């Protein structure tokens, strides 16, 4: 339909229906034939735009989330005896069954079900006819959903049912794409906030600290905030429950705010999405703000998902399990031992077969190995199946492995009356004739074997006699569960010491020997406080019944702090879900996320001739976000071999491979290819990729890569971890503690705490280049002695999931325990940016002067507005600017750092980016001598295909800032204000240098705090001009800003910084700054 486009006809009627045509063009849809538009406009001449809007929305491509299935009736159902027929439909792992009909003579059901679709390409609807009295399967059929036009209208079809190759009847089904309300009412709504671009700059720095609030009805979810950016990346997922009784779905309202400490947030823009008209998929929404022109507030990208991880949570919460259940033991798992076959059918020309068996129990299927050239195969294989009363018929199909599979026969076994352990002989039948036998046995599987098939359902009911913090009358508590790499938590129970949670969490089990850790937290700002912990050995649970209730005593520092009431049960087979936990709002994985790869560039093949000599001087460039790797170039060949290996952090959703031809006048692009990040490496082993290179829609050769997953010990130093020392408890009386963290040669130290509470909340970055062991030691600042030590294995922390993880470590001396220290670990962003060797045949050139290039703006000669970004490249460094949306005059005002060498060229390219972020279009390019910086702004002419394409304005400044800083906060004086009638503060200082942020310890009850040994090492890039000092008053909620001040990075020694707040003097801070080499 979309291929029938007649542009000339549309242009001919543009004057008549100009508004309609412009609307279609704005939507980015194909321009349809004049007859189509004429009929649409004539159908509603008063408001053609509104009419077209509904029509355009109906024609948008979208993804099916669920299918609505109506089992209507049956016909031609043949049987020697009357029976009560029922129909079971299955899609993926979900099954639904109708009620039994009274007769098999043209039965009618008219029952409707909604089933989820995970992947439409593999969506096969299985239809089974059963005898309701015996649960015997009488016939099966299948429907592939992909070819059906379900997105356009309902589809009615008759599904033929067969058994042993014979037709036994048919079932009439009516299929349709499930409406949003239908699937949201069952599974809820999942919203993933991906990223935003081009937001409003609300801070004096020219950036914002944005976060997003999502509103659906009365429910609100909020993302984390991202510091100092106009193009934030969140990739955070949230769940909303939808009330099925509402007439219409509520709208999804997205508000973007700028986080401001000490004052109200700044509104950056909002957008609204009508949930009644959407299906799962990725959406760009334009933010709007009153008083600003459309398109100037930025754009937000979200992904709408089916919230199937919460499928049964609401039901479970509404009806908690009984207090105690001691039902009869159940068989949860079965071992099916396929022993051998006897006298099977011969299907090959040699008078033999290559037999294997396919064993089915319910929707579960297992295949045996293939025994070649025999009619009496011996398999001796054991398979484990989940088992319940609804899955009692074991079906075995026997096949001959060939180019086209040959069916050898089938047999079945009712497991309800089978004697376990005894060998059984089953007749293999085909076309109502016996063709050999299958010998097998069935055994009851132990819990350790079947529990991983089900998973573990934990219902956290309540907590009794919870002991909260001494200064709080009640607690806003929640329970966190940790098992292996899974870290989930319940909702928060507000203001109670006997909280009721009624929250269900489904956990996946790798082995039955895992340990489940419970921890109870008080949700207070700025950081939650641990109230108590306990552990449960999953292997020690007896789960043969329906549910097991356990009271779990939680404690902290050896002191009982409450009793959790928890129920354990196997996850029901029909509700094996990924996760039903909500508040962490991070995806939960069984496999650790891919954090870094080791990529080997093997070779290129079939490259085009790029040089006058009839060859190519090729090199390969690997780009993953800001990380760039480049091979040496291989001269004079179109089939170069490289065999170079690079370590690359996975910081983007794709790996871009560019092949360039090296030339003295500047590199020339040979071709490019891309790999999605989720396809880089298989679940196990390494990935081999032979990629086709494309340049201007022409194939220009291939490049071969070998990629493997890097282990945590290799990739962790590439990222680093922010380690926060939260607090210490149960320390000896009268000490003034400070904490030292040491990993290899790396060591960081907190400030000294004085007073009754040892709280720091001090975050310190660590690179962990010294291996897995983190040594924690607590010292007494007054006596200059060590109180105790502890060690922690960092590689056992689930930091790869990029969510904060807390650990309480016990501090011991050589005799006994001396207390506990609470640490929080948060994975940092990769510290490295693009690094690449200079393209030389022999050795790298010596490092030259570093130059700060200020990209000011561009004036482009394009047709219409584009999404524009600029790239700068020298022989050793490259930089890509932010994207400016929908403009012909992009204004960047960005600084980048480049290596300067004499006689070197600066390559400048300006690109247009597609709305989906994938397709790039060259808008202009230029090349200029990379001369020594003169602090002057230069207008550089751009060209495209030898035609003028506009100008770009650059300014070059010599970068002479120090490589690193050591900042020591000594004291503050005369901090303004007080709390209530008391003139006191609980101050701490935040130090900011570019993207580097450090924080001192808190000093309680003073306006003239003094810090000892508060020394912080910070990386200082040449684009940093000032060190900022922000003094805050610590509270359990949002910190209060007391005053701010700046200091130039060029100064050294002890300096006094004047603090101001809202234009008024707010005291002074005395600091000491030392410049250090990197």
Coordinates of C-alpha atoms in Angstrom, one line a residue, residues 201-619:
X201 CA 19.9 25.8 30.7
X202 CA 18.6 26.9 34.2
X203 CA 21.9 27.4 36.0
X204 CA 24.5 30.1 35.8
X205 CA 26.9 27.5 34.5
X206 CA 24.9 27.2 31.2
X207 CA 23.7 23.8 32.2
X208 CA 20.9 22.2 34.3
X209 CA 20.6 19.3 36.8
X210 CA 17.6 17.7 35.2
X211 CA 15.2 15.0 36.5
X212 CA 11.8 13.8 35.2
X213 CA 8.6 13.3 37.1
X214 CA 6.0 10.9 35.6
X215 CA 2.3 11.2 36.5
X216 CA -0.3 8.6 35.7
X217 CA -3.5 9.5 37.5
X218 CA -2.6 9.8 41.2
X219 CA 0.7 7.9 40.9
X220 CA 4.0 9.7 40.5
X221 CA 7.5 8.3 39.7
X222 CA 10.7 10.3 39.6
X223 CA 14.1 9.6 38.0
X224 CA 17.4 10.4 39.5
X225 CA 18.9 13.8 38.6
X226 CA 21.9 14.3 36.3
X227 CA 24.5 16.9 37.2
X228 CA 25.3 19.7 34.8
X229 CA 24.0 18.6 31.4
X230 CA 21.5 19.5 28.8
X231 CA 21.5 16.1 27.2
X232 CA 21.0 13.7 30.1
X233 CA 20.9 9.9 29.9
X234 CA 18.7 8.1 32.4
X235 CA 17.6 4.6 31.1
X236 CA 15.5 4.2 34.2
X237 CA 12.3 2.1 34.2
X238 CA 9.1 2.6 36.2
X239 CA 5.9 0.7 36.7
X240 CA 2.3 2.0 37.1
X241 CA -0.7 0.0 38.1
X242 CA -3.8 0.7 36.0
X243 CA -7.4 0.5 37.4
X244 CA -9.4 -1.7 35.0
X245 CA -12.7 -0.1 36.2
X246 CA -11.9 3.4 34.8
X247 CA -13.8 4.2 31.6
X248 CA -10.7 5.7 29.9
X249 CA -7.0 5.4 30.7
X250 CA -5.4 8.5 32.3
X251 CA -2.8 10.5 30.4
X252 CA 0.9 10.1 31.0
X253 CA 2.3 13.5 32.0
X254 CA 6.0 14.1 31.9
X255 CA 7.4 17.1 33.7
X256 CA 11.2 17.9 33.5
X257 CA 12.7 19.9 36.4
X258 CA 16.1 21.3 37.3
X259 CA 17.3 20.2 40.7
X260 CA 18.3 23.1 42.9
X261 CA 19.8 22.6 46.4
X262 CA 18.3 24.8 49.1
X263 CA 15.5 26.2 46.9
X264 CA 12.6 25.1 44.7
X265 CA 13.4 23.3 41.5
X266 CA 13.1 25.1 38.1
X267 CA 10.5 24.0 35.6
X268 CA 12.1 23.0 32.3
X269 CA 9.1 21.8 30.3
X270 CA 6.4 19.2 30.1
X271 CA 4.7 16.8 27.6
X272 CA 1.5 14.7 27.7
X273 CA 0.9 11.3 26.1
X274 CA -2.6 9.8 25.6
X275 CA -2.4 6.2 26.8
X276 CA -5.6 5.3 25.0
X277 CA -3.9 5.6 21.6
X278 CA -0.5 4.0 22.1
X279 CA 1.1 0.6 21.9
X280 CA 4.6 -0.4 23.2
X281 CA 7.4 1.3 21.5
X282 CA 9.9 4.2 21.6
X283 CA 8.6 7.7 21.5
X284 CA 10.2 11.2 21.2
X285 CA 8.0 13.9 22.8
X286 CA 8.6 17.6 22.5
X287 CA 8.7 19.5 25.8
X288 CA 6.7 22.7 26.1
X289 CA 6.8 25.6 28.5
X290 CA 4.5 28.6 28.8
X291 CA 6.1 31.7 27.4
X292 CA 8.7 29.9 25.3
X293 CA 8.4 29.1 21.6
X294 CA 7.7 25.5 20.5
X295 CA 10.8 23.5 19.9
X296 CA 13.0 25.5 22.3
X297 CA 12.6 23.4 25.5
X298 CA 14.1 20.2 24.2
X299 CA 12.9 16.7 23.5
X300 CA 12.4 13.7 25.7
X301 CA 12.7 10.0 24.7
X302 CA 10.7 7.4 26.5
X303 CA 9.9 3.7 25.9
X304 CA 6.4 2.4 26.6
X305 CA 6.5 -1.3 27.8
X306 CA 4.1 -3.9 29.0
X307 CA 4.5 -4.0 32.8
X308 CA 4.5 -7.8 32.9
X309 CA 6.9 -8.0 35.8
X310 CA 4.1 -6.9 38.1
X311 CA 1.5 -9.3 36.7
X312 CA 0.4 -10.9 40.0
X313 CA 1.7 -8.4 42.5
X314 CA -1.6 -6.5 43.1
X315 CA -3.6 -9.7 43.6
X316 CA -1.0 -11.1 46.0
X317 CA -0.9 -7.8 48.0
X318 CA -4.7 -7.7 48.2
X319 CA -4.9 -11.3 49.5
X320 CA -1.9 -12.2 51.6
X321 CA -1.3 -15.9 52.3
X322 CA -2.7 -17.6 55.4
X323 CA -0.7 -17.2 58.6
X324 CA 0.5 -20.8 58.5
X325 CA -0.2 -23.5 56.0
X326 CA 0.7 -27.2 56.5
X327 CA -0.8 -28.8 53.4
X328 CA 0.2 -32.2 52.1
X329 CA 3.6 -32.4 50.4
X330 CA 3.4 -32.0 46.6
X331 CA 5.4 -33.4 43.8
X332 CA 7.0 -30.3 42.3
X333 CA 9.5 -31.8 39.9
X334 CA 10.0 -35.1 38.0
X335 CA 13.0 -36.8 36.5
X336 CA 12.1 -38.4 33.2
X337 CA 14.8 -41.0 32.3
X338 CA 14.7 -41.9 28.6
X339 CA 16.6 -45.2 28.4
X340 CA 16.4 -46.7 25.0
X341 CA 14.3 -47.5 21.9
X342 CA 13.5 -51.0 20.6
X343 CA 12.7 -52.0 17.0
X344 CA 11.9 -48.5 15.7
X345 CA 10.8 -47.7 12.1
X346 CA 13.5 -47.6 9.4
X347 CA 13.2 -44.4 7.4
X348 CA 16.6 -44.2 5.6
X349 CA 17.8 -45.9 2.4
X350 CA 20.2 -48.0 4.4
X351 CA 17.3 -49.7 6.3
X352 CA 18.1 -47.7 9.5
X353 CA 17.2 -44.4 11.1
X354 CA 18.9 -41.6 13.1
X355 CA 16.4 -41.5 15.9
X356 CA 15.9 -39.0 18.7
X357 CA 12.9 -38.3 21.0
X358 CA 11.0 -35.1 21.9
X359 CA 9.6 -35.2 25.4
X360 CA 6.7 -32.9 26.4
X361 CA 5.1 -32.2 29.7
X362 CA 2.7 -29.3 29.5
X363 CA 4.4 -26.4 27.6
X364 CA 7.9 -27.7 28.6
X365 CA 9.8 -29.6 25.9
X366 CA 13.1 -31.5 25.9
X367 CA 15.0 -33.1 23.0
X368 CA 17.3 -36.1 23.4
X369 CA 20.6 -36.6 21.6
X370 CA 20.6 -38.1 18.1
X371 CA 21.8 -41.8 17.8
X372 CA 22.8 -42.3 14.2
X373 CA 22.2 -45.4 12.1
X374 CA 20.3 -47.7 14.4
X375 CA 16.8 -49.0 15.2
X376 CA 17.6 -49.8 18.8
X377 CA 19.1 -46.6 20.2
X378 CA 20.3 -46.3 23.7
X379 CA 20.0 -42.7 25.1
X380 CA 20.2 -43.1 28.9
X381 CA 19.4 -39.4 29.3
X382 CA 17.7 -37.7 32.3
X383 CA 15.5 -34.7 31.9
X384 CA 13.8 -32.7 34.7
X385 CA 10.4 -31.2 34.4
X386 CA 8.3 -28.9 36.6
X387 CA 5.1 -30.8 37.6
X388 CA 1.7 -30.1 38.9
X389 CA -1.8 -31.7 38.7
X390 CA -2.5 -29.8 35.4
X391 CA 0.6 -31.2 33.8
X392 CA 0.1 -34.9 34.3
X393 CA 0.3 -36.4 30.7
X394 CA 3.8 -37.0 29.4
X395 CA 3.9 -37.1 25.6
X396 CA 6.9 -38.5 23.6
X397 CA 7.4 -38.0 19.9
X398 CA 10.0 -40.1 18.1
X399 CA 11.8 -38.6 15.1
X400 CA 14.3 -39.5 12.5
X401 CA 16.9 -36.7 12.0
X402 CA 17.1 -35.8 8.4
X403 CA 17.0 -32.9 6.0
X404 CA 13.3 -33.1 6.5
X405 CA 12.4 -34.7 9.8
X406 CA 10.6 -38.1 9.5
X407 CA 8.0 -38.9 12.1
X408 CA 8.5 -42.4 13.6
X409 CA 5.6 -42.4 16.0
X410 CA 4.5 -41.3 19.5
X411 CA 3.5 -42.5 22.9
X412 CA 2.1 -41.0 26.0
X413 CA 2.0 -41.7 29.8
X414 CA -0.4 -40.6 32.5
X415 CA 1.9 -39.7 35.4
X416 CA -0.8 -39.7 38.1
X417 CA -0.6 -43.5 38.7
X418 CA 2.9 -44.2 37.7
X419 CA 5.2 -46.1 40.1
X420 CA 8.3 -44.0 40.5
X421 CA 11.7 -45.7 39.7
X422 CA 10.3 -48.7 37.8
X423 CA 11.3 -49.2 34.1
X424 CA 8.3 -48.8 31.7
X425 CA 7.9 -50.0 28.2
X426 CA 5.6 -47.8 26.0
X427 CA 4.4 -48.8 22.5
X428 CA 5.3 -46.4 19.7
X429 CA 2.3 -45.9 17.4
X430 CA 1.9 -44.3 14.0
X431 CA -1.2 -44.4 11.9
X432 CA -2.8 -46.6 14.6
X433 CA -0.1 -49.2 14.2
X434 CA 2.7 -50.2 16.6
X435 CA 6.2 -49.6 15.5
X436 CA 8.6 -50.4 18.3
X437 CA 8.8 -49.5 22.0
X438 CA 10.4 -46.8 24.2
X439 CA 11.8 -47.7 27.6
X440 CA 11.8 -45.0 30.3
X441 CA 11.4 -44.5 34.0
X442 CA 10.1 -41.6 36.1
X443 CA 11.5 -40.5 39.5
X444 CA 10.5 -37.7 41.9
X445 CA 13.1 -34.9 41.7
X446 CA 14.5 -33.4 44.9
X447 CA 13.8 -29.7 45.8
X448 CA 17.4 -28.7 44.9
X449 CA 16.7 -29.9 41.4
X450 CA 13.3 -28.5 40.7
X451 CA 13.4 -25.2 42.6
X452 CA 15.5 -23.4 39.9
X453 CA 12.7 -24.3 37.4
X454 CA 10.1 -22.4 39.4
X455 CA 11.9 -19.6 41.2
X456 CA 11.2 -18.4 44.7
X457 CA 8.2 -16.2 45.7
X458 CA 8.8 -14.2 48.8
X459 CA 5.8 -12.4 50.4
X460 CA 6.9 -9.8 52.9
X461 CA 3.9 -9.4 55.2
X462 CA 4.9 -7.1 58.1
X463 CA 7.5 -6.3 60.8
X464 CA 6.8 -6.4 64.5
X465 CA 8.4 -4.3 67.2
X466 CA 10.7 -2.4 64.8
X467 CA 13.2 -0.3 66.6
X468 CA 13.8 2.9 64.6
X469 CA 16.3 5.7 65.1
X470 CA 16.4 7.1 68.6
X471 CA 15.6 10.7 67.5
X472 CA 12.5 9.6 65.4
X473 CA 9.2 8.5 66.8
X474 CA 8.5 6.2 63.9
X475 CA 10.1 5.0 60.7
X476 CA 9.4 5.1 56.9
X477 CA 10.6 1.6 56.5
X478 CA 11.1 -0.7 53.5
X479 CA 12.6 -4.2 53.2
X480 CA 15.4 -4.9 50.7
X481 CA 16.1 -8.5 49.4
X482 CA 19.4 -9.5 48.0
X483 CA 20.3 -12.9 46.4
X484 CA 23.2 -13.2 44.1
X485 CA 23.0 -10.4 41.6
X486 CA 19.3 -9.6 42.3
X487 CA 18.7 -6.6 44.5
X488 CA 15.0 -5.8 45.0
X489 CA 12.8 -4.1 47.6
X490 CA 9.3 -3.5 48.8
X491 CA 7.2 -0.4 48.9
X492 CA 7.7 2.1 51.8
X493 CA 5.4 1.7 54.9
X494 CA 5.0 5.2 56.2
X495 CA 5.5 6.3 59.9
X496 CA 5.1 3.0 61.7
X497 CA 7.1 0.8 64.1
X498 CA 4.7 -2.1 63.2
X499 CA 4.7 -1.7 59.4
X500 CA 2.6 -3.8 57.1
X501 CA 4.1 -4.2 53.6
X502 CA 2.0 -7.0 51.9
X503 CA 4.4 -7.0 49.1
X504 CA 5.3 -10.0 46.8
X505 CA 8.7 -10.4 45.1
X506 CA 9.5 -13.2 42.7
X507 CA 13.2 -14.3 42.6
X508 CA 15.0 -16.4 40.0
X509 CA 17.1 -19.2 41.5
X510 CA 20.3 -20.4 39.9
X511 CA 21.0 -23.1 42.6
X512 CA 19.1 -24.1 45.7
X513 CA 22.2 -23.4 47.8
X514 CA 21.9 -19.6 47.6
X515 CA 21.5 -17.3 50.6
X516 CA 18.8 -14.7 50.7
X517 CA 19.6 -11.6 52.6
X518 CA 17.0 -9.3 54.2
X519 CA 17.7 -5.8 55.3
X520 CA 15.2 -3.2 56.8
X521 CA 15.9 0.5 56.1
X522 CA 14.4 3.8 57.3
X523 CA 13.9 6.0 54.2
X524 CA 15.2 9.4 55.4
X525 CA 17.1 12.1 53.4
X526 CA 19.7 12.3 52.2
X527 CA 20.5 8.6 52.7
X528 CA 18.5 5.7 54.1
X529 CA 19.5 4.3 57.5
X530 CA 19.9 0.6 58.1
X531 CA 17.7 -0.7 60.9
X532 CA 18.6 -4.4 60.8
X533 CA 19.5 -7.5 58.8
X534 CA 19.0 -11.3 58.7
X535 CA 19.8 -14.1 56.3
X536 CA 17.9 -17.3 55.1
X537 CA 19.5 -20.4 53.6
X538 CA 17.2 -21.1 50.6
X539 CA 18.3 -24.8 50.5
X540 CA 17.1 -25.3 54.1
X541 CA 13.5 -24.2 53.2
X542 CA 10.9 -27.0 52.8
X543 CA 8.7 -25.9 49.9
X544 CA 6.7 -29.1 49.1
X545 CA 3.5 -27.5 50.5
X546 CA 1.8 -24.3 49.2
X547 CA 3.4 -21.8 51.5
X548 CA 5.8 -21.7 54.4
X549 CA 5.6 -18.9 57.0
X550 CA 8.8 -17.9 58.9
X551 CA 9.3 -15.2 61.5
X552 CA 12.8 -13.7 60.9
X553 CA 14.6 -11.8 63.7
X554 CA 16.5 -8.8 62.4
X555 CA 19.4 -7.3 64.3
X556 CA 22.0 -4.6 64.0
X557 CA 25.3 -4.8 65.9
X558 CA 24.1 -7.9 67.7
X559 CA 21.0 -6.1 69.1
X560 CA 17.5 -7.4 68.1
X561 CA 15.7 -4.6 66.2
X562 CA 12.4 -6.4 65.1
X563 CA 10.8 -9.5 63.6
X564 CA 9.9 -9.9 60.0
X565 CA 6.9 -12.0 59.0
X566 CA 7.7 -13.6 55.6
X567 CA 6.1 -16.3 53.5
X568 CA 8.0 -18.5 51.1
X569 CA 6.6 -20.6 48.2
X570 CA 7.6 -21.8 44.7
X571 CA 6.6 -19.3 42.0
X572 CA 3.4 -20.6 40.3
X573 CA 4.2 -22.1 36.9
X574 CA 1.7 -19.8 35.2
X575 CA 3.2 -16.7 36.9
X576 CA 7.0 -17.1 36.4
X577 CA 7.8 -13.4 36.2
X578 CA 11.0 -11.5 35.9
X579 CA 10.4 -9.3 39.0
X580 CA 7.5 -7.8 40.9
X581 CA 9.6 -5.4 43.0
X582 CA 9.1 -1.7 42.3
X583 CA 11.0 1.0 44.1
X584 CA 14.6 0.4 43.0
X585 CA 13.4 1.1 39.5
X586 CA 16.3 -0.6 37.8
X587 CA 16.0 -3.7 35.5
X588 CA 17.0 -6.9 37.2
X589 CA 19.3 -9.3 35.4
X590 CA 20.4 -12.9 35.9
X591 CA 23.3 -12.3 33.7
X592 CA 25.6 -9.4 34.7
X593 CA 25.3 -6.4 32.3
X594 CA 28.0 -6.1 29.6
X595 CA 30.3 -3.4 31.0
X596 CA 33.4 -3.6 28.8
X597 CA 34.6 -5.6 25.8
X598 CA 37.9 -6.7 24.5
X599 CA 37.8 -6.2 20.7
X600 CA 40.3 -7.6 18.3
X601 CA 40.4 -6.0 14.8
X602 CA 41.5 -8.9 12.6
X603 CA 41.4 -7.7 9.0
X604 CA 39.7 -5.9 6.3
X605 CA 38.9 -7.4 2.9
X606 CA 37.9 -6.0 -0.5
X607 CA 38.6 -2.3 0.2
X608 CA 38.3 0.0 -2.7
X609 CA 41.4 1.8 -4.3
X610 CA 41.8 5.1 -2.6
X611 CA 45.3 6.2 -3.7
X612 CA 46.9 7.1 -7.0
X613 CA 49.2 4.1 -6.6
X614 CA 46.2 1.7 -6.9
X615 CA 46.0 0.7 -3.2
X616 CA 44.7 1.8 0.2
X617 CA 46.5 2.8 3.4
X618 CA 43.7 1.6 5.8
X619 CA 43.2 1.9 9.5

